Short mmCIF file of C-alpha atoms and ligand atoms in Angstrom, two decimals:
data_model
loop_
_atom_site.label_atom_id
_atom_site.label_comp_id
_atom_site.label_asym_id
_atom_site.label_seq_id
_atom_site.Cartn_x
_atom_site.Cartn_y
_atom_site.Cartn_z
CA MET A 831 7.95 -37.75 10.65
CA VAL A 832 8.94 -39.38 7.37
CA LYS A 833 9.38 -37.25 4.32
CA LYS A 834 6.61 -37.87 1.83
CA GLN A 835 6.83 -37.33 -1.89
CA LEU A 836 5.02 -34.11 -2.71
CA THR A 837 2.48 -34.82 -5.42
CA PHE A 838 1.23 -31.45 -6.63
CA THR A 839 1.92 -29.16 -9.52
CA ILE A 840 1.08 -25.47 -9.45
CA ASN A 841 -1.50 -26.01 -12.20
CA SER A 842 -3.31 -28.61 -10.13
CA LEU A 843 -3.35 -26.31 -7.11
CA VAL A 844 -4.63 -23.13 -8.71
CA ARG A 845 -8.37 -22.52 -9.22
CA LYS A 846 -9.56 -23.81 -12.62
CA ASN A 847 -11.06 -20.46 -13.68
CA ILE A 848 -7.77 -18.68 -12.90
CA LEU A 849 -5.81 -21.26 -14.83
CA SER A 850 -7.94 -20.89 -17.95
CA MET A 851 -8.60 -17.13 -17.91
CA LYS A 852 -6.83 -14.68 -20.19
CA PRO A 853 -5.17 -11.92 -18.15
CA TYR A 854 -5.58 -8.21 -18.92
CA SER A 855 -2.88 -7.00 -21.24
CA SER A 856 -1.86 -3.37 -20.71
CA ALA A 857 -0.15 -1.01 -23.13
CA ARG A 858 3.03 -1.49 -21.15
CA ASP A 859 2.67 -5.28 -21.40
CA GLU A 860 2.32 -5.09 -25.17
CA PHE A 861 5.27 -2.75 -25.78
CA LYS A 862 8.12 -3.11 -23.32
CA GLY A 863 11.02 -1.27 -25.01
CA THR A 864 11.85 2.43 -25.04
CA ALA A 865 10.64 4.71 -27.81
CA GLU A 866 10.64 8.36 -28.81
CA VAL A 867 6.89 8.85 -29.04
CA TYR A 868 4.36 7.06 -26.82
CA LEU A 869 0.84 7.23 -28.19
CA ASP A 870 -0.39 3.89 -26.87
CA ALA A 871 -1.72 4.45 -23.34
CA ASN A 872 -3.95 7.54 -23.52
CA GLU A 873 -1.71 9.48 -21.19
CA ASN A 874 -1.54 13.30 -21.00
CA PRO A 875 1.60 14.40 -22.90
CA TYR A 876 1.81 17.89 -21.31
CA GLN A 877 2.25 16.91 -17.68
CA SER A 878 5.82 15.73 -17.09
CA LEU A 879 5.73 14.24 -13.58
CA TYR A 880 3.76 11.02 -13.16
CA ASN A 881 1.97 11.32 -16.49
CA ARG A 882 3.14 7.86 -17.59
CA TYR A 883 1.80 4.58 -16.27
CA PRO A 884 4.34 2.75 -14.11
CA ASP A 885 6.11 -0.49 -15.07
CA PRO A 886 3.45 -3.16 -14.40
CA LEU A 887 6.10 -5.71 -13.37
CA GLN A 888 8.39 -3.28 -11.47
CA LEU A 889 11.49 -4.82 -13.02
CA ALA A 890 13.99 -2.20 -11.84
CA VAL A 891 12.95 -2.70 -8.19
CA LYS A 892 12.84 -6.48 -8.56
CA LYS A 893 16.35 -6.52 -10.05
CA GLU A 894 17.75 -4.84 -6.92
CA ILE A 895 15.78 -7.08 -4.54
CA ALA A 896 16.87 -10.15 -6.54
CA LYS A 897 20.54 -9.14 -6.13
CA LEU A 898 20.12 -8.50 -2.43
CA LYS A 899 18.30 -11.78 -1.72
CA ASN A 900 20.06 -14.01 -4.24
CA VAL A 901 16.94 -15.04 -6.16
CA SER A 902 15.75 -14.32 -9.69
CA ALA A 903 13.39 -11.42 -10.52
CA GLN A 904 10.91 -14.07 -11.74
CA GLN A 905 10.70 -15.42 -8.18
CA ILE A 906 9.49 -12.05 -6.87
CA PHE A 907 6.02 -10.52 -6.73
CA LEU A 908 5.52 -6.96 -5.40
CA GLY A 909 2.21 -5.99 -3.84
CA ASN A 910 0.43 -3.03 -2.29
CA GLY A 911 1.73 -4.20 1.09
CA SER A 912 2.13 -7.91 1.90
CA ASP A 913 -1.60 -7.72 2.43
CA GLU A 914 -2.09 -7.72 -1.34
CA ALA A 915 -0.06 -10.91 -1.69
CA ILE A 916 -2.05 -12.57 1.12
CA ASP A 917 -5.32 -11.66 -0.62
CA LEU A 918 -4.17 -12.75 -4.08
CA LEU A 919 -2.79 -16.08 -2.85
CA ILE A 920 -6.17 -16.89 -1.27
CA ARG A 921 -8.13 -15.69 -4.31
CA ALA A 922 -5.96 -17.52 -6.86
CA PHE A 923 -5.69 -20.84 -5.03
CA CYS A 924 -8.87 -21.34 -2.94
CA GLU A 925 -12.27 -22.03 -4.45
CA PRO A 926 -14.83 -20.03 -2.39
CA THR A 927 -17.16 -22.12 -0.18
CA ILE A 928 -15.22 -25.30 -1.02
CA GLU A 929 -11.52 -24.93 -0.25
CA SER A 930 -9.75 -23.73 2.87
CA ILE A 931 -6.66 -22.30 4.51
CA VAL A 932 -5.06 -23.24 7.84
CA ILE A 933 -3.93 -20.53 10.23
CA VAL A 934 -2.19 -20.98 13.57
CA GLU A 935 -3.44 -18.64 16.27
CA PRO A 936 -2.74 -16.23 17.82
CA THR A 937 -1.38 -14.67 14.65
CA TYR A 938 -1.64 -11.78 12.19
CA GLY A 939 -5.29 -10.96 11.53
CA MET A 940 -5.21 -10.47 7.77
CA TYR A 941 -5.04 -14.16 6.82
CA SER A 942 -8.51 -14.89 8.20
CA VAL A 943 -9.95 -11.55 7.11
CA CYS A 944 -8.85 -12.07 3.49
CA ALA A 945 -10.18 -15.65 3.56
CA GLU A 946 -13.52 -14.54 4.97
CA VAL A 947 -13.90 -11.73 2.41
CA ASN A 948 -13.38 -14.37 -0.27
CA ASN A 949 -15.75 -16.85 1.41
CA VAL A 950 -12.88 -19.30 1.89
CA THR A 951 -13.04 -21.51 5.00
CA VAL A 952 -10.54 -20.83 7.78
CA GLN A 953 -9.30 -23.86 9.70
CA ARG A 954 -8.00 -22.48 12.98
CA VAL A 955 -5.27 -24.33 14.88
CA SER A 956 -3.75 -23.17 18.15
CA LEU A 957 -0.07 -22.49 18.79
CA THR A 958 1.37 -24.31 21.80
CA GLU A 959 1.70 -22.57 25.19
CA ASN A 960 5.16 -21.33 24.21
CA PHE A 961 3.81 -20.05 20.87
CA ASP A 962 5.39 -22.73 18.66
CA ILE A 963 3.59 -24.89 16.08
CA ASP A 964 2.43 -28.47 16.72
CA THR A 965 3.10 -30.23 13.40
CA GLU A 966 0.88 -33.23 14.23
CA VAL A 967 -2.11 -31.02 14.94
CA ILE A 968 -1.57 -28.98 11.77
CA LEU A 969 -1.07 -32.00 9.51
CA THR A 970 -4.11 -33.82 10.88
CA THR A 971 -6.21 -30.68 10.40
CA VAL A 972 -5.32 -30.60 6.70
CA THR A 973 -7.99 -32.04 4.38
CA PRO A 974 -7.91 -32.65 0.60
CA TYR A 975 -9.52 -29.19 0.35
CA THR A 976 -6.79 -27.34 2.25
CA LYS A 977 -4.76 -25.29 -0.21
CA LEU A 978 -2.68 -22.95 1.94
CA ILE A 979 -1.08 -23.04 5.40
CA PHE A 980 -0.11 -19.64 6.80
CA LEU A 981 2.80 -19.54 9.27
CA CYS A 982 4.07 -16.28 10.70
CA SER A 983 7.71 -16.35 11.82
CA PRO A 984 8.63 -14.31 13.83
CA ASN A 985 4.99 -14.50 14.88
CA ASN A 986 2.79 -11.48 15.48
CA PRO A 987 1.73 -10.90 18.30
CA SER A 988 3.98 -13.30 20.24
CA GLY A 989 7.29 -12.11 18.70
CA ASN A 990 9.04 -15.50 18.55
CA LEU A 991 10.43 -17.45 15.60
CA LEU A 992 8.64 -20.73 14.93
CA SER A 993 10.88 -23.79 15.03
CA ARG A 994 12.65 -24.13 11.71
CA GLU A 995 12.58 -27.95 11.82
CA LYS A 996 8.84 -27.96 12.40
CA ILE A 997 8.26 -25.62 9.47
CA GLU A 998 10.34 -27.99 7.32
CA THR A 999 8.18 -30.90 8.49
CA ILE A 1000 5.11 -29.04 7.28
CA LEU A 1001 6.85 -28.25 3.97
CA ASN A 1002 7.75 -31.92 3.53
CA ASN A 1003 4.28 -33.25 4.24
CA PHE A 1004 1.76 -30.82 2.79
CA ASN A 1005 0.63 -30.94 -0.84
CA GLY A 1006 -0.22 -27.27 -0.97
CA LEU A 1007 1.52 -23.95 -0.43
CA VAL A 1008 3.12 -23.09 2.90
CA ILE A 1009 3.20 -19.32 3.28
CA ILE A 1010 5.85 -18.12 5.73
CA ASP A 1011 5.22 -14.51 6.69
CA GLU A 1012 8.63 -13.01 7.54
CA ALA A 1013 7.54 -9.39 8.08
CA TYR A 1014 9.92 -9.25 11.10
CA ILE A 1015 12.78 -11.46 9.86
CA ASP A 1016 15.33 -8.59 9.88
CA PHE A 1017 15.08 -8.46 13.69
CA ALA A 1018 15.55 -12.23 14.08
CA LYS A 1019 18.57 -14.45 14.69
CA SER A 1020 17.45 -17.07 12.21
CA LYS A 1021 17.89 -16.79 8.47
CA SER A 1022 15.05 -16.39 5.97
CA PHE A 1023 13.28 -19.29 4.24
CA ILE A 1024 14.01 -17.56 0.92
CA GLY A 1025 17.09 -19.80 0.78
CA GLU A 1026 14.75 -22.83 0.75
CA LEU A 1027 13.08 -21.85 -2.54
CA LYS A 1028 15.40 -24.22 -4.35
CA ASN A 1029 14.60 -27.11 -1.98
CA TYR A 1030 10.83 -26.84 -1.65
CA PRO A 1031 8.42 -26.21 -4.56
CA ASN A 1032 5.68 -25.27 -2.10
CA VAL A 1033 7.40 -22.59 -0.03
CA VAL A 1034 6.16 -19.00 -0.31
CA VAL A 1035 7.86 -16.26 1.71
CA LEU A 1036 6.38 -12.85 2.49
CA GLN A 1037 8.47 -9.86 3.46
CA THR A 1038 7.70 -6.16 3.56
CA PHE A 1039 9.14 -2.67 3.39
CA SER A 1040 6.82 -1.70 6.27
CA LYS A 1041 8.92 -2.72 9.29
CA ALA A 1042 12.75 -2.80 9.21
CA TRP A 1043 12.93 -0.64 6.07
CA GLY A 1044 10.75 1.97 7.75
CA LEU A 1045 8.41 2.50 4.79
CA ALA A 1046 4.95 1.43 6.01
CA GLY A 1047 3.44 4.50 4.34
CA LEU A 1048 4.63 3.45 0.88
CA ARG A 1049 2.68 0.13 0.96
CA LEU A 1050 5.18 -2.26 -0.58
CA GLY A 1051 5.20 -5.96 0.22
CA ILE A 1052 7.31 -8.71 -1.33
CA CYS A 1053 6.35 -12.28 -2.08
CA TYR A 1054 9.07 -14.83 -2.98
CA ALA A 1055 7.98 -18.13 -4.54
CA SER A 1056 8.55 -20.46 -7.48
CA GLU A 1057 8.20 -18.88 -10.91
CA GLY A 1058 4.94 -20.80 -11.37
CA VAL A 1059 3.34 -19.26 -8.28
CA ILE A 1060 4.64 -15.78 -9.13
CA SER A 1061 3.21 -15.93 -12.65
CA ILE A 1062 -0.21 -16.81 -11.19
CA LEU A 1063 -0.02 -13.77 -8.88
CA ASN A 1064 0.97 -11.57 -11.83
CA LYS A 1065 -1.98 -12.93 -13.77
CA VAL A 1066 -4.57 -11.90 -11.17
CA LYS A 1067 -3.11 -8.61 -9.84
CA TYR A 1068 -4.27 -5.15 -10.95
CA PRO A 1069 -2.13 -4.16 -13.96
CA TYR A 1070 -0.43 -1.18 -12.30
CA ASN A 1071 -0.57 -2.24 -8.64
CA ILE A 1072 2.62 -0.41 -7.56
CA ASN A 1073 2.67 3.30 -8.35
CA THR A 1074 5.62 5.20 -9.86
CA GLN A 1075 6.60 7.01 -6.70
CA THR A 1076 6.62 3.86 -4.60
CA GLN A 1077 8.87 2.17 -7.17
CA GLN A 1078 11.27 5.16 -7.14
CA LEU A 1079 11.39 5.44 -3.36
CA ALA A 1080 11.87 1.70 -2.94
CA LEU A 1081 14.83 1.84 -5.35
CA GLU A 1082 16.35 4.67 -3.34
CA ALA A 1083 15.85 2.76 -0.09
CA LEU A 1084 17.48 -0.36 -1.55
CA GLY A 1085 20.48 1.79 -2.39
CA ARG A 1086 20.79 2.70 1.30
CA LYS A 1087 20.64 -0.78 2.78
CA GLU A 1088 23.24 0.12 5.46
CA GLN A 1089 20.80 2.63 6.88
CA LYS A 1090 18.23 -0.15 7.35
CA ASP A 1091 20.88 -2.38 8.96
CA ARG A 1092 21.84 0.40 11.40
CA TRP A 1093 18.21 0.93 12.37
CA VAL A 1094 17.80 -2.82 12.93
CA ASP A 1095 20.91 -2.92 15.18
CA GLU A 1096 19.62 0.02 17.18
CA ILE A 1097 16.11 -1.41 17.56
CA ILE A 1098 17.52 -4.78 18.69
CA ALA A 1099 19.75 -3.03 21.25
CA GLU A 1100 16.75 -1.04 22.52
CA ARG A 1101 14.68 -4.22 22.63
CA GLU A 1102 17.22 -5.99 24.85
CA LYS A 1103 17.41 -2.96 27.17
CA LEU A 1104 13.61 -2.74 27.36
CA ILE A 1105 13.32 -6.45 28.21
CA GLN A 1106 15.52 -5.91 31.29
CA GLN A 1107 13.71 -2.76 32.36
CA LEU A 1108 10.23 -4.25 31.93
CA ALA A 1109 11.16 -7.47 33.71
CA ALA A 1110 12.21 -5.45 36.78
CA LEU A 1111 8.72 -3.93 37.18
CA LYS A 1112 6.29 -5.38 39.73
CA ILE A 1113 3.27 -5.19 37.40
CA VAL A 1114 5.09 -7.24 34.76
CA GLN A 1115 4.61 -11.01 34.97
CA THR A 1116 6.26 -12.18 31.75
CA VAL A 1117 8.22 -10.59 28.96
CA PHE A 1118 8.01 -13.15 26.16
CA PRO A 1119 11.18 -13.76 24.10
CA SER A 1120 11.22 -11.65 20.94
CA ASP A 1121 12.83 -11.93 17.54
CA ALA A 1122 10.86 -8.91 16.33
CA ASN A 1123 10.63 -5.13 16.85
CA PHE A 1124 8.01 -5.52 19.56
CA LEU A 1125 7.53 -7.29 22.88
CA LEU A 1126 4.55 -9.25 24.13
CA VAL A 1127 4.29 -8.55 27.83
CA ARG A 1128 1.95 -10.18 30.38
CA VAL A 1129 1.01 -7.75 33.14
CA THR A 1130 -1.22 -7.77 36.21
CA ASN A 1131 -4.21 -6.06 34.60
CA ALA A 1132 -3.73 -5.37 30.90
CA ASN A 1133 -7.00 -3.51 30.27
CA HIS A 1134 -6.32 -1.14 33.14
CA LEU A 1135 -2.68 -0.62 32.23
CA TYR A 1136 -3.60 0.02 28.60
CA GLU A 1137 -6.00 2.82 29.69
CA THR A 1138 -3.51 4.27 32.12
CA LEU A 1139 -0.76 4.46 29.49
CA MET A 1140 -3.21 5.96 26.99
CA HIS A 1141 -4.07 8.76 29.43
CA LYS A 1142 -0.36 9.46 29.73
CA GLY A 1143 -0.19 9.74 25.92
CA ILE A 1144 1.48 6.36 25.30
CA ILE A 1145 -0.36 3.98 23.00
CA VAL A 1146 0.44 0.28 23.03
CA ARG A 1147 -1.61 -2.60 21.58
CA ASN A 1148 -3.95 -4.35 23.98
CA ARG A 1149 -3.89 -8.03 23.00
CA SER A 1150 -5.62 -9.35 26.14
CA ASN A 1151 -8.67 -10.65 24.25
CA VAL A 1152 -6.54 -12.72 21.86
CA LYS A 1153 -6.06 -16.50 22.23
CA LEU A 1154 -3.18 -17.40 24.65
CA CYS A 1155 -2.56 -13.68 25.26
CA ASN A 1156 -4.75 -12.96 28.28
CA ASP A 1157 -3.49 -9.87 30.13
CA CYS A 1158 -0.94 -9.18 27.41
CA LEU A 1159 0.12 -5.91 25.83
CA ARG A 1160 2.12 -5.74 22.62
CA ILE A 1161 4.66 -2.96 22.78
CA THR A 1162 6.55 -1.73 19.72
CA ILE A 1163 10.21 -0.81 20.32
CA GLY A 1164 10.46 2.95 19.89
CA THR A 1165 13.41 5.34 19.92
CA SER A 1166 15.48 5.31 23.10
CA GLU A 1167 13.67 8.51 24.16
CA GLU A 1168 10.24 6.94 23.58
CA ASN A 1169 11.23 3.79 25.43
CA ARG A 1170 12.52 5.92 28.31
CA LYS A 1171 9.16 7.68 28.51
CA LEU A 1172 7.37 4.33 28.56
CA ILE A 1173 9.52 2.96 31.39
CA GLN A 1174 9.21 6.23 33.33
CA ALA A 1175 5.39 6.10 33.00
CA LEU A 1176 5.36 2.50 34.21
CA GLN A 1177 7.65 3.22 37.15
CA GLN A 1178 5.35 6.07 38.27
CA LEU A 1179 2.35 3.72 38.70
C1 PLP B 1224 3.09 -5.66 9.72
C2 PLP B 1224 2.88 -7.01 9.17
C3 PLP B 1224 2.81 -7.23 7.81
C4 PLP B 1224 3.03 -6.09 6.86
O1 PLP B 1224 1.98 -5.85 6.06
P1 PLP B 1224 2.15 -4.76 4.92
O2 PLP B 1224 0.85 -4.91 4.21
O3 PLP B 1224 3.33 -5.16 4.09
O4 PLP B 1224 2.34 -3.44 5.59
C5 PLP B 1224 2.67 -8.52 7.34
N1 PLP B 1224 2.59 -9.55 8.18
C6 PLP B 1224 2.65 -9.39 9.49
C7 PLP B 1224 2.64 -10.56 10.39
C8 PLP B 1224 2.79 -8.11 10.04
O5 PLP B 1224 2.83 -7.95 11.37
#
């Protein structure tokens, strides 16, 4: 496919009301320095822990992430999970009842849920049989009203990376934002699309502290994009969307990056072991290739196996009613002890 000249600017993409609105300006937006006496935010002066509002732009956390990922802090948005970024992107860029997003199924459920809550049309395209994208199908589905294309790589629930070349074809030929959800990128062989921020004005990358970093309970998601896109997200977010404790704990985690890397190595090693053990079982038909911390597994009777495992106290995700995933279970890689229990339960059937 030939490379077309992209013809959009962020201001032409964003909803007109968002472009023209005046954002809320908090006390901490209006005075950013340090001072001896703070009498500007109606806080309680007696309490000493958590009595102050947090930094609305989370600059200390962003500085560390920026160093780690080789981007600027102005190319980073932090949200209450990546789910917040997904919601805000749809709300800021898609006019309800008129404009639309494209999603490629089977994939993460929140893209369509956020669009539906906002009354934004969802154009649903299917992945191919081997769970890759078909660029022709996606690009012919796009209309002048399509604002966002969501791609999940590695994809949930299939576990595979989408073809990098095909993603670049979409980036080169779509006059809107291409959101690449990299929640599982730490477990993958391929490198992140964050490095493409300088090459494509329309690339948006989502990552999260919920998976490899082990901090799902904190609710901290990261969105990397051009400064123009990030300033739009900052304009529409709640003023203090990331609480003080989350910011502190994220900073601590970023200071222990080696811990995260060791966990990732261990999970990948467990994943490769589990693939072999699952493939040797008679009830297993296919273990799909995985670049994530889970495996999609096609079995003889997924509904029955799901129930059986549940009665043995082992909970996996039944994906058998999802497009292209008939008779499939999605199994998260656990500790070696947990994985041993899973295999033992399956061998006893
Ligand atoms: C788990 C997951 C997320 C993470 O969402 P958070 O809100 O950051 O916890 C995002 N995208 C996909 C595809 C996921 O599987």
